JSON list of C-alpha atoms in Angstrom, two decimals:
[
{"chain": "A", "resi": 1, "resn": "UNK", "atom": "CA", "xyz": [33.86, 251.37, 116.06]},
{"chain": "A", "resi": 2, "resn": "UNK", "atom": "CA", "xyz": [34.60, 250.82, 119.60]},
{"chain": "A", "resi": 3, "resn": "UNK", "atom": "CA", "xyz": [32.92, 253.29, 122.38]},
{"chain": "A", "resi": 4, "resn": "UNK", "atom": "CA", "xyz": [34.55, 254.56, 125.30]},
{"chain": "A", "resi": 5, "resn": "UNK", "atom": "CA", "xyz": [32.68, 254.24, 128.51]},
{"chain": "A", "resi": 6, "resn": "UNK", "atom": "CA", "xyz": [32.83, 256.63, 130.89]},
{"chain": "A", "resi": 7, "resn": "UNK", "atom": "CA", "xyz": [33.35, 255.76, 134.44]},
{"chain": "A", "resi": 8, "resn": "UNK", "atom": "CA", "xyz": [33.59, 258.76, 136.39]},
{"chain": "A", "resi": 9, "resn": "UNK", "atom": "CA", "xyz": [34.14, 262.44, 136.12]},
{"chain": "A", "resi": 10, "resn": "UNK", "atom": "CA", "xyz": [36.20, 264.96, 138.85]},
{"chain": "A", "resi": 11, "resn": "UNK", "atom": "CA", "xyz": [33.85, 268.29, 138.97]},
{"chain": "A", "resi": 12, "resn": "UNK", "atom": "CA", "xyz": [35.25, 271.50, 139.70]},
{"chain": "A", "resi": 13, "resn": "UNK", "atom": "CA", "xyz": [32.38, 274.04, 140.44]},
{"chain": "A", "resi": 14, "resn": "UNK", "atom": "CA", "xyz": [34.99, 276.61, 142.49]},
{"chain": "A", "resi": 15, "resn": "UNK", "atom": "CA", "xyz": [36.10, 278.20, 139.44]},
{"chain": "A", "resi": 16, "resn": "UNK", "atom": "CA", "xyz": [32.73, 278.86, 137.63]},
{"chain": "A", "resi": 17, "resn": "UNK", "atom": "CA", "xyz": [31.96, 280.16, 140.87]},
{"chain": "A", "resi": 18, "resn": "UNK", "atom": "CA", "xyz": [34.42, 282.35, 141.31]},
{"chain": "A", "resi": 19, "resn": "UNK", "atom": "CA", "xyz": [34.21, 283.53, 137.53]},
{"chain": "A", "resi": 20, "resn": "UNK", "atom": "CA", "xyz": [30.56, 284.13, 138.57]},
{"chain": "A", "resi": 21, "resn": "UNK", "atom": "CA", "xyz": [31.52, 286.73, 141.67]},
{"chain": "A", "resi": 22, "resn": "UNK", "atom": "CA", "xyz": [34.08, 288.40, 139.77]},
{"chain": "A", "resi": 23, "resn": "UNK", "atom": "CA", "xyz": [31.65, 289.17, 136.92]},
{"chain": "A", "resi": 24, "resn": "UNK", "atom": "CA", "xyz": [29.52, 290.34, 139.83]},
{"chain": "A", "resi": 25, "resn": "UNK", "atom": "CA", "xyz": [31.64, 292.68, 141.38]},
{"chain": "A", "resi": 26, "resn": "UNK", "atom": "CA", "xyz": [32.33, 293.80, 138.09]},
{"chain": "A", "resi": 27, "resn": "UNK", "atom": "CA", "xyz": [28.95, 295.69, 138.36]},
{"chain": "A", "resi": 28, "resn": "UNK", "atom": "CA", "xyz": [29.79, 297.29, 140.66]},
{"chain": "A", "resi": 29, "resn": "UNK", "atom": "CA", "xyz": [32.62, 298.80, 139.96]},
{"chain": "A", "resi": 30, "resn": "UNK", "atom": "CA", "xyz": [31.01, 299.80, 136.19]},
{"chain": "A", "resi": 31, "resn": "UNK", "atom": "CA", "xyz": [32.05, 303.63, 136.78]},
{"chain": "A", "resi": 32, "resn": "UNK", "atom": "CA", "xyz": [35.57, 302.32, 136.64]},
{"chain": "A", "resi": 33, "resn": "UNK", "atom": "CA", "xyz": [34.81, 300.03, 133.32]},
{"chain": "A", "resi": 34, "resn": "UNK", "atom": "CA", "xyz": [33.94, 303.45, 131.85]},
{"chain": "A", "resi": 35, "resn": "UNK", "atom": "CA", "xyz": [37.85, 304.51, 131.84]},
{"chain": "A", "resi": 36, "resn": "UNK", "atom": "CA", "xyz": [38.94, 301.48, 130.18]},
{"chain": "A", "resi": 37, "resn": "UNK", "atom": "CA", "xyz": [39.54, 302.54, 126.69]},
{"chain": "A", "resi": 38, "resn": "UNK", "atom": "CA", "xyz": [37.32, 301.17, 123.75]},
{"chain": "A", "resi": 39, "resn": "UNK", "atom": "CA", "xyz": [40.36, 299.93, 122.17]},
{"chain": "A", "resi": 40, "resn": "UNK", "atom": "CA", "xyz": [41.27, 297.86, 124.62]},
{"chain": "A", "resi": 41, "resn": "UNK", "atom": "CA", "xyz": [37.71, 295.96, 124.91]},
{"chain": "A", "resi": 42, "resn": "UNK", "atom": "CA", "xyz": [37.61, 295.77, 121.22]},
{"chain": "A", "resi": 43, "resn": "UNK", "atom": "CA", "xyz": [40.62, 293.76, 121.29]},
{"chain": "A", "resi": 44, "resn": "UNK", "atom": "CA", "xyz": [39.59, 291.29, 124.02]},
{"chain": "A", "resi": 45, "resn": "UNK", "atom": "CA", "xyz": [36.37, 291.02, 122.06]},
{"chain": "A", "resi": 46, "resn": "UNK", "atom": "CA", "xyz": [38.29, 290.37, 118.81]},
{"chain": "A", "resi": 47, "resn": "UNK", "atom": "CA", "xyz": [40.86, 288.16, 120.72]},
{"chain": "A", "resi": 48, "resn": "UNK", "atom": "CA", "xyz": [38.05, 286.12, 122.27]},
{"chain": "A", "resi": 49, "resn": "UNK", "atom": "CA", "xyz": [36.70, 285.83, 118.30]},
{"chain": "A", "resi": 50, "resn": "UNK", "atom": "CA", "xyz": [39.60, 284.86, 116.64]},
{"chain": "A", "resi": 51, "resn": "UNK", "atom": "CA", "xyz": [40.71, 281.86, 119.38]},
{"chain": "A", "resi": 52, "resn": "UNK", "atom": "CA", "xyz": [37.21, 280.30, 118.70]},
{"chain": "A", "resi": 53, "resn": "UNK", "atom": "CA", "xyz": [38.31, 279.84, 115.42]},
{"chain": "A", "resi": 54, "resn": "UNK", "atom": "CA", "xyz": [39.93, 276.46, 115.87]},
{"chain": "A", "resi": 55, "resn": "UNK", "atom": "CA", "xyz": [36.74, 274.51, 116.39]},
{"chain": "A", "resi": 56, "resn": "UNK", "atom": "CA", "xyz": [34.24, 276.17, 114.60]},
{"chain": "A", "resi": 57, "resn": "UNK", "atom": "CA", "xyz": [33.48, 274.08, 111.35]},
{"chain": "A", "resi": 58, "resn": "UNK", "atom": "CA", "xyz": [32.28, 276.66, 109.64]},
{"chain": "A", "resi": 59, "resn": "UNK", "atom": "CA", "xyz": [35.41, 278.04, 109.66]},
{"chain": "A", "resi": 60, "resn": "UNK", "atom": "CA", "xyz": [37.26, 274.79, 109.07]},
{"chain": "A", "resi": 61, "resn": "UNK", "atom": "CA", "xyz": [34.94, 274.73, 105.61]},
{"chain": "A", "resi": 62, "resn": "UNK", "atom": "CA", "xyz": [35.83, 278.22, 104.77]},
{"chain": "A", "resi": 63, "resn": "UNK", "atom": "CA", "xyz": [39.54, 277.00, 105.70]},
{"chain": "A", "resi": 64, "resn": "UNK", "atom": "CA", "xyz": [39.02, 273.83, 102.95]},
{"chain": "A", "resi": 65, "resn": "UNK", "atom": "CA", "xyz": [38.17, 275.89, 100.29]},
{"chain": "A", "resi": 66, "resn": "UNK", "atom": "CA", "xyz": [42.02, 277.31, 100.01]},
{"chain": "A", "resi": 67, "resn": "UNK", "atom": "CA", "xyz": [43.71, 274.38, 100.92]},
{"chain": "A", "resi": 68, "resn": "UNK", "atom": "CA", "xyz": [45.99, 271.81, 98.55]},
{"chain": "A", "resi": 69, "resn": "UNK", "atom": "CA", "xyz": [43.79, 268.62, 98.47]},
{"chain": "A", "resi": 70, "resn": "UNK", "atom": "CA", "xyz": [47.54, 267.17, 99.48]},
{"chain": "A", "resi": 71, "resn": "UNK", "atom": "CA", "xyz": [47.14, 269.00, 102.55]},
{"chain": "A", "resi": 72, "resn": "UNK", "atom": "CA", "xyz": [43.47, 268.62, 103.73]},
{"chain": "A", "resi": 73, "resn": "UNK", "atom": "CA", "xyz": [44.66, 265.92, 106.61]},
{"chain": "A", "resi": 74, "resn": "UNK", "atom": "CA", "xyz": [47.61, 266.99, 107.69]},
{"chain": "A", "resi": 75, "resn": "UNK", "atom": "CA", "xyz": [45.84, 270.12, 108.87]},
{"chain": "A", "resi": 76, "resn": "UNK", "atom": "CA", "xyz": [42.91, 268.40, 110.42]},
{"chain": "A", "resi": 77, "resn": "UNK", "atom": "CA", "xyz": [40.29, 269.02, 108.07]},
{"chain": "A", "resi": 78, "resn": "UNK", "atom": "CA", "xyz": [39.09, 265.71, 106.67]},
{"chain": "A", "resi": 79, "resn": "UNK", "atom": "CA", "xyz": [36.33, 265.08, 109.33]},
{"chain": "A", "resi": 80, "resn": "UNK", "atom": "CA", "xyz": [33.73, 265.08, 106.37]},
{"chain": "A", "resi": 81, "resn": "UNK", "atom": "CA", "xyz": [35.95, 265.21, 103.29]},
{"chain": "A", "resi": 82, "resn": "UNK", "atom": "CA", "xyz": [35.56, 262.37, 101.27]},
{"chain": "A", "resi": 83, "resn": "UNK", "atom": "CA", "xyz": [31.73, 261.41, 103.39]},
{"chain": "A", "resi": 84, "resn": "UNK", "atom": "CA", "xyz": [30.36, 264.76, 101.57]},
{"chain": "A", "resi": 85, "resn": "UNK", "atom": "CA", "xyz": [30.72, 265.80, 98.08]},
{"chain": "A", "resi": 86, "resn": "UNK", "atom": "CA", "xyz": [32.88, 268.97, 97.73]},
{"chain": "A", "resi": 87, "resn": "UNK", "atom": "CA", "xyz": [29.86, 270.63, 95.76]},
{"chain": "A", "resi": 88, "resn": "UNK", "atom": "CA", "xyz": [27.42, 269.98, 98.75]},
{"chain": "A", "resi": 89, "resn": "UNK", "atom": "CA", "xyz": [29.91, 271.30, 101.28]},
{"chain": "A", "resi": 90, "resn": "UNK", "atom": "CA", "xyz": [30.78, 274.46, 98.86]},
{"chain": "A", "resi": 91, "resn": "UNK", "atom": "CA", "xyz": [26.87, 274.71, 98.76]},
{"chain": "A", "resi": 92, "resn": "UNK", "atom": "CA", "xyz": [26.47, 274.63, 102.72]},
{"chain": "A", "resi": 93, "resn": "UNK", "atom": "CA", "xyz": [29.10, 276.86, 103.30]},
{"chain": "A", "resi": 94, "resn": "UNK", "atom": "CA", "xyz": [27.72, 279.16, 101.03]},
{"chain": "A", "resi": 95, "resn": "UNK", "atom": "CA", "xyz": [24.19, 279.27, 102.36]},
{"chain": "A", "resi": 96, "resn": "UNK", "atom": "CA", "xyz": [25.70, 279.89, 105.72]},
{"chain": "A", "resi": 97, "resn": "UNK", "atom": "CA", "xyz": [28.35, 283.09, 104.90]},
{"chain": "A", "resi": 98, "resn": "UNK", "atom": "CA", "xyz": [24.64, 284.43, 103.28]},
{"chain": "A", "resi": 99, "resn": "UNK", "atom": "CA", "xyz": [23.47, 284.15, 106.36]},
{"chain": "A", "resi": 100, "resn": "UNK", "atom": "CA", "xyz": [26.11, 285.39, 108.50]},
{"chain": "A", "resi": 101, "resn": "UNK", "atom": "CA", "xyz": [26.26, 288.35, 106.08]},
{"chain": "A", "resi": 102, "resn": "UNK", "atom": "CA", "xyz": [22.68, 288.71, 106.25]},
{"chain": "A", "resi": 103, "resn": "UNK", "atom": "CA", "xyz": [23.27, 289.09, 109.75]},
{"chain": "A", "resi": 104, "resn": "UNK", "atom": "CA", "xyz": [25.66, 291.98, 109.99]},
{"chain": "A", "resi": 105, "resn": "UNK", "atom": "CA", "xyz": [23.60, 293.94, 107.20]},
{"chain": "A", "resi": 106, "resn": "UNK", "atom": "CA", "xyz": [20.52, 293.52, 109.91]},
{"chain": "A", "resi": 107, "resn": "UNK", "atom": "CA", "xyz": [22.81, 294.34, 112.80]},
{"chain": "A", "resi": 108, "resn": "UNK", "atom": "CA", "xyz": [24.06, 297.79, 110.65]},
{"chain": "A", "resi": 109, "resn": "UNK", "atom": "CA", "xyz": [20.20, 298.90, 109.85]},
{"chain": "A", "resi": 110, "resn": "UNK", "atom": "CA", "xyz": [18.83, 301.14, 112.50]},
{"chain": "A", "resi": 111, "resn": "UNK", "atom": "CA", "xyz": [15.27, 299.99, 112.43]},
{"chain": "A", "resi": 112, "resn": "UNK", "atom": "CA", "xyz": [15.42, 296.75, 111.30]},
{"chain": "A", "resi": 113, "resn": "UNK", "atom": "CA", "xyz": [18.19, 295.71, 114.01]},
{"chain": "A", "resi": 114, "resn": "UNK", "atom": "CA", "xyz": [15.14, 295.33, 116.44]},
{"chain": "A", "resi": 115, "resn": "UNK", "atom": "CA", "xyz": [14.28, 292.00, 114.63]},
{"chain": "A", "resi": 116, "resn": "UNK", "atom": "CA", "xyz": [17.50, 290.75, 115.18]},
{"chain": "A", "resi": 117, "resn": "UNK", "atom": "CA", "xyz": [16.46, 288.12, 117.65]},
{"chain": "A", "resi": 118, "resn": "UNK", "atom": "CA", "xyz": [13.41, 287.06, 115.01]},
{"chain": "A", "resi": 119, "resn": "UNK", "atom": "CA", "xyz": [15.99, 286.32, 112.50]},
{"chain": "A", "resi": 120, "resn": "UNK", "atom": "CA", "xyz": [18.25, 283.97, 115.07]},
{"chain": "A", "resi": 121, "resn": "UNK", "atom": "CA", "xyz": [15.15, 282.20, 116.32]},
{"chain": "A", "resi": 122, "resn": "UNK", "atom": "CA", "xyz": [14.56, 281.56, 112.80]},
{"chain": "A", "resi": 123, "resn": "UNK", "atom": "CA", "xyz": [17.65, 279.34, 112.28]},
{"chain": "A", "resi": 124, "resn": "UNK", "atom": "CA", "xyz": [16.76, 276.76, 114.59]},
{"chain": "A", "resi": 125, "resn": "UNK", "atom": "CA", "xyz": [13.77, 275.37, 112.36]},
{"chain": "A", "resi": 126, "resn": "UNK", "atom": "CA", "xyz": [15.62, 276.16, 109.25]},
{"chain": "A", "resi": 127, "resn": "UNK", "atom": "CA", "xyz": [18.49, 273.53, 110.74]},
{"chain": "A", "resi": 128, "resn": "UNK", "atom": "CA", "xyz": [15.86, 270.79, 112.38]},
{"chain": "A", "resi": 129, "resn": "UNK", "atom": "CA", "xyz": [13.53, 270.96, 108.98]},
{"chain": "A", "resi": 130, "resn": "UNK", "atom": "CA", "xyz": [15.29, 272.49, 105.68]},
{"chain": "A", "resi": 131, "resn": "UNK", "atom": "CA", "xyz": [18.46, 272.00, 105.85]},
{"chain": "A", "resi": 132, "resn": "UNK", "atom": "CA", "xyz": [18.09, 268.43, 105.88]},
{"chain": "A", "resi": 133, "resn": "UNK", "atom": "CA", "xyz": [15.55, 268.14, 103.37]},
{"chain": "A", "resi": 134, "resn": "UNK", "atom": "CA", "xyz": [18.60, 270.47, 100.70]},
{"chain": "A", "resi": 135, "resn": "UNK", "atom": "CA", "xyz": [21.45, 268.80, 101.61]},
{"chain": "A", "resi": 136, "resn": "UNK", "atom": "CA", "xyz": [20.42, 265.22, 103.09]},
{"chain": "A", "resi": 137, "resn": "UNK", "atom": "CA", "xyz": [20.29, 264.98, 106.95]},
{"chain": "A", "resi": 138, "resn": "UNK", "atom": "CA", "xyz": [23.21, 262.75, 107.04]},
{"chain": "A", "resi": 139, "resn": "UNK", "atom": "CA", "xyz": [25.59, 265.73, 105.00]},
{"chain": "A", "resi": 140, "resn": "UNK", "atom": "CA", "xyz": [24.28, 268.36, 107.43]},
{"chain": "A", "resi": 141, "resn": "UNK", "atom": "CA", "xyz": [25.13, 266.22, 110.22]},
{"chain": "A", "resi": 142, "resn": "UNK", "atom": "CA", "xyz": [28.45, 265.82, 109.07]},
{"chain": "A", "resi": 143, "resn": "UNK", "atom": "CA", "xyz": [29.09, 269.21, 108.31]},
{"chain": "A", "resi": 144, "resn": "UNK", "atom": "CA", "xyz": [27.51, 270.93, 111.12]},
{"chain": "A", "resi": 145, "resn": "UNK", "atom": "CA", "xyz": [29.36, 271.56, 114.06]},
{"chain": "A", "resi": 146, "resn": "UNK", "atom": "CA", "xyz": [30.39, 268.65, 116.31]},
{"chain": "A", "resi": 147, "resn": "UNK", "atom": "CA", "xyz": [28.12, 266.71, 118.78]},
{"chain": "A", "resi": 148, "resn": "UNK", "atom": "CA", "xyz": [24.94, 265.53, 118.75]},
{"chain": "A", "resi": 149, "resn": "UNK", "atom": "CA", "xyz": [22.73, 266.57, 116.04]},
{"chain": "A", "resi": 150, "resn": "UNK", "atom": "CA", "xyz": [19.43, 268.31, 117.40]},
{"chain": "A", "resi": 151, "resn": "UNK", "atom": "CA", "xyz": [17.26, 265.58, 116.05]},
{"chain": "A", "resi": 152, "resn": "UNK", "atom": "CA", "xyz": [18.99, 262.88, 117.12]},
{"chain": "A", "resi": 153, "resn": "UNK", "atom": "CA", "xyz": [18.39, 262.73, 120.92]},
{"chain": "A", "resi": 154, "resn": "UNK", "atom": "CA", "xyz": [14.79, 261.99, 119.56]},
{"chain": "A", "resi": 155, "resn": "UNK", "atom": "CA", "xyz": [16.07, 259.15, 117.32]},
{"chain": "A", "resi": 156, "resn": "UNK", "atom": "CA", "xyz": [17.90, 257.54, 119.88]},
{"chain": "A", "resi": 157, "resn": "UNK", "atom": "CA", "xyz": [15.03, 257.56, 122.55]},
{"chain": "A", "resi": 158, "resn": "UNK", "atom": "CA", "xyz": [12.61, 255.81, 119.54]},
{"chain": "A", "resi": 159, "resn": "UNK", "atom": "CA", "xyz": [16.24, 252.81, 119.43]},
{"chain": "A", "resi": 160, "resn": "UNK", "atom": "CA", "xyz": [16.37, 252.62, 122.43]},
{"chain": "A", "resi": 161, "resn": "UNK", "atom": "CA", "xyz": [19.83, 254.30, 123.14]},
{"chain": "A", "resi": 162, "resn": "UNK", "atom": "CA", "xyz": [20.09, 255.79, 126.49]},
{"chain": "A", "resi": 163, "resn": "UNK", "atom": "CA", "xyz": [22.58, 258.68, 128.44]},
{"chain": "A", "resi": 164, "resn": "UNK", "atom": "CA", "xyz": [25.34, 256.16, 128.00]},
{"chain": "A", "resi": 165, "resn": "UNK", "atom": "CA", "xyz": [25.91, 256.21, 124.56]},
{"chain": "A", "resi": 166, "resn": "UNK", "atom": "CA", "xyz": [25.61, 259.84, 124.39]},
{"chain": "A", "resi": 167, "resn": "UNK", "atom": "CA", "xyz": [28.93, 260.04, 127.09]},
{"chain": "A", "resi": 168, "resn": "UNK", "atom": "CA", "xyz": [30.45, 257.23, 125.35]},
{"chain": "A", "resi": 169, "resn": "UNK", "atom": "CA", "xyz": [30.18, 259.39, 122.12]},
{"chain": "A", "resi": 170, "resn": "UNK", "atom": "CA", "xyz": [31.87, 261.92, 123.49]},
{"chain": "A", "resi": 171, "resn": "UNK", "atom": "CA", "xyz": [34.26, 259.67, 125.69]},
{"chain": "A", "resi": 172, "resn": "UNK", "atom": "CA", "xyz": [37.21, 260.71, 123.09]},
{"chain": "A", "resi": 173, "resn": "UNK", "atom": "CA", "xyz": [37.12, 264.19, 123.98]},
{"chain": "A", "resi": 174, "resn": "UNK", "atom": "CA", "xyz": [36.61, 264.38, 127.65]},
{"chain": "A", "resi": 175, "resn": "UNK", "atom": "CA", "xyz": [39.56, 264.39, 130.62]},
{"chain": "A", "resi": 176, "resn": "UNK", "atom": "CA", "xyz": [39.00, 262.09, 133.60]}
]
């Protein structure tokens, strides 16, 4: 497995910046967000949702599940097919649509809505410590979303891997 190194990197800090002011202005003007209609926002929103999609691999599981076993690489799915066993990922997946509609039933509940933010904060320890210990820490680190695993940054300072293995990790995906 050969790592890509990388060299350099061009930073351009003028368009986050100028994101940044226009969202600022934005307050301003917030009388004038007022007339835009609700239908209109709830389509950016959903918009916004739906082109996430693509790298979200909880949605490239869900996407698995209906898809001819002839067809799992020619539509990019096989990152962890074949690594995992289908029942663990079935399993995974599972646990996490529970979750997710877990979420929107505590979202809908007037009262209970208020520990909304408990419940997220939860899922951090629930990935670090339990997940691992169900499903094997090397299957949830294949399934979970790409990157580096929240654990591991720990790991590697205990090997002796420094910053340049993480870029070189990544090296694939980046633009010079």
């Amino acid at each position: 497995h050969a790592l890509d190194v990388v060299v350099g990197c061009h930073e351009n800090r003028l368009s986050n910046l100028g994101q940044a002011v226009i969202i600022g202005c934005a307050l301003f003007y917030i009388k004038g967000v007022g007339f835009l209609p609700i239908a209109a926002l709830d389509g950016l929103f959903l918009y916004m949702g739906i082109a996430s999609f693509g790298g979200n691999s909880f949605y490239n599981r869900i996407v698995l599940l209906i898809t001819d076993i002839t067809r799992v690489e020619a539509r990019g799915l096989d990152m962890f097919y074949g690594k995992v066993p289908k029942s663990t990922v079935h399993k995974y997946t599972a646990l996490q649509f529970f979750i997710l509609l877990c979420i929107f039933i505590v979202t809908l509940l007037p009262y209970v809505s208020a520990l909304f933010p408990l419940g997220i904060a939860i899922l951090v320890p629930l990935r670090i410590y339990k997940l691992p210990e169900w499903f094997g820490k090397e299957n949830v680190d294949l399934l979970d979303a790409e990157g580096v695993a929240p654990d591991a940054e720990e790991a590697g300072d205990e090997a002796g891997v420094g910053p340049q293995t993480d870029l070189a990790m990544v090296g694939d995906n980046m633009e010079l």
